[in-house]
């Protein structure tokens, strides 16, 4: 006999509990910081502008066919004879500064991200090899790391570029040489801890190949600190590339980055033509700050010991 009271509404069935996966937990913890979300959105906008520069820029400032010699030079903001509105003014060649910044972002982001990825591959591989092999291999690799870190990064990069010469590829090589040691030291520290875990001992007992143990079992558990360091190194690589280009040893003038745009207007600063260097400098600052905001929150989320 049913005990349900006549006319009473049926009991509500509780909704199924939402399963909290590691990815959902990561997203919720990352989204807890409004500054980090602001930095992520800002960086995504910067990347989108850089990727779409050939389609959204008012002109290609380095295509002579698109330049009008009748337009004003060193103008703070005007409408040119070709009908283009120079919102951020023009440089000493009469080129649109807004378009130059959009194209300069492409080079800066490409060099920064490309060098960081290559340095990560080299440094992470050597760091895991040092931690897993130990002995003389570990000592040799870490002495190379110590030697690399003993030189100021900008000085080492200048020496390499003085030998290799200008060029985007040469800048990437120089940045990889000065950055790989940070990844190697970080990965080695994490790998030394993970190497003593039971799952590594079990893999060794099963006589799995060394490369499989390193890349299938050891590397995935070293990713959190690697992601944090990688994010910070992208910002550092962009800043280093800008410094090298400002000093005249970075990218060529036919493919200018933000650093070279800043250098082009440096000699006009004293005469009041501030916008040639000012606006590219602001773009560089905003790019680096947005990456650092994301990196700071990633550090707090992926490293429980640093959580506030």
Short mmCIF file of N, CA and C in Angstrom, two decimals, residues 128 187 190-191 194-195 197 199-200 213-226:
data_model
loop_
_atom_site.label_atom_id
_atom_site.label_comp_id
_atom_site.label_asym_id
_atom_site.label_seq_id
_atom_site.Cartn_x
_atom_site.Cartn_y
_atom_site.Cartn_z
N UNK A 128 65.25 16.82 -18.17
CA UNK A 128 64.77 15.48 -17.83
C UNK A 128 65.87 14.44 -17.96
N UNK A 187 62.80 22.01 -15.04
CA UNK A 187 62.35 20.63 -15.29
C UNK A 187 63.18 19.65 -14.48
N UNK A 190 61.79 19.44 -10.91
CA UNK A 190 60.53 18.69 -10.82
C UNK A 190 60.76 17.21 -11.11
N UNK A 191 61.62 16.92 -12.08
CA UNK A 191 61.85 15.52 -12.45
C UNK A 191 62.56 14.75 -11.34
N UNK A 194 59.74 13.67 -9.09
CA UNK A 194 58.89 12.64 -9.70
C UNK A 194 59.62 11.33 -9.91
N UNK A 195 60.93 11.39 -10.07
CA UNK A 195 61.70 10.17 -10.35
C UNK A 195 61.64 9.19 -9.18
N UNK A 197 58.95 8.61 -7.41
CA UNK A 197 57.59 8.13 -7.23
C UNK A 197 57.47 6.66 -7.59
N UNK A 199 55.26 5.17 -9.48
CA UNK A 199 54.93 4.84 -10.87
C UNK A 199 56.17 4.79 -11.75
N UNK A 200 57.20 5.57 -11.41
CA UNK A 200 58.46 5.49 -12.17
C UNK A 200 59.17 4.19 -11.84
N UNK A 213 59.68 6.09 -20.67
CA UNK A 213 59.52 6.49 -19.27
C UNK A 213 59.63 8.01 -19.15
N UNK A 214 60.57 8.59 -19.87
CA UNK A 214 60.80 10.03 -19.76
C UNK A 214 59.65 10.83 -20.36
N UNK A 215 59.28 10.48 -21.60
CA UNK A 215 58.32 11.32 -22.32
C UNK A 215 56.86 10.91 -22.08
N UNK A 216 56.59 9.67 -21.68
CA UNK A 216 55.21 9.25 -21.47
C UNK A 216 54.79 9.31 -20.00
N UNK A 217 55.77 9.23 -19.10
CA UNK A 217 55.42 9.18 -17.68
C UNK A 217 56.01 10.35 -16.89
N UNK A 218 57.27 10.67 -17.16
CA UNK A 218 57.93 11.71 -16.37
C UNK A 218 57.55 13.11 -16.84
N UNK A 219 57.57 13.35 -18.14
CA UNK A 219 57.29 14.68 -18.67
C UNK A 219 55.90 15.21 -18.32
N UNK A 220 54.81 14.41 -18.49
CA UNK A 220 53.48 14.97 -18.17
C UNK A 220 53.35 15.46 -16.73
N UNK A 221 54.06 14.87 -15.81
CA UNK A 221 53.98 15.29 -14.42
C UNK A 221 54.90 16.47 -14.11
N UNK A 222 55.70 16.88 -15.08
CA UNK A 222 56.55 18.07 -14.93
C UNK A 222 55.99 19.27 -15.68
N UNK A 223 54.82 19.11 -16.30
CA UNK A 223 54.27 20.18 -17.13
C UNK A 223 53.84 21.43 -16.36
N UNK A 224 53.21 21.31 -15.17
CA UNK A 224 52.75 22.54 -14.49
C UNK A 224 53.83 23.60 -14.30
N UNK A 225 54.99 23.28 -13.70
CA UNK A 225 56.01 24.33 -13.60
C UNK A 225 56.57 24.75 -14.94
N UNK A 226 56.56 23.83 -15.90
CA UNK A 226 57.07 24.15 -17.23
C UNK A 226 56.16 25.17 -17.93
#
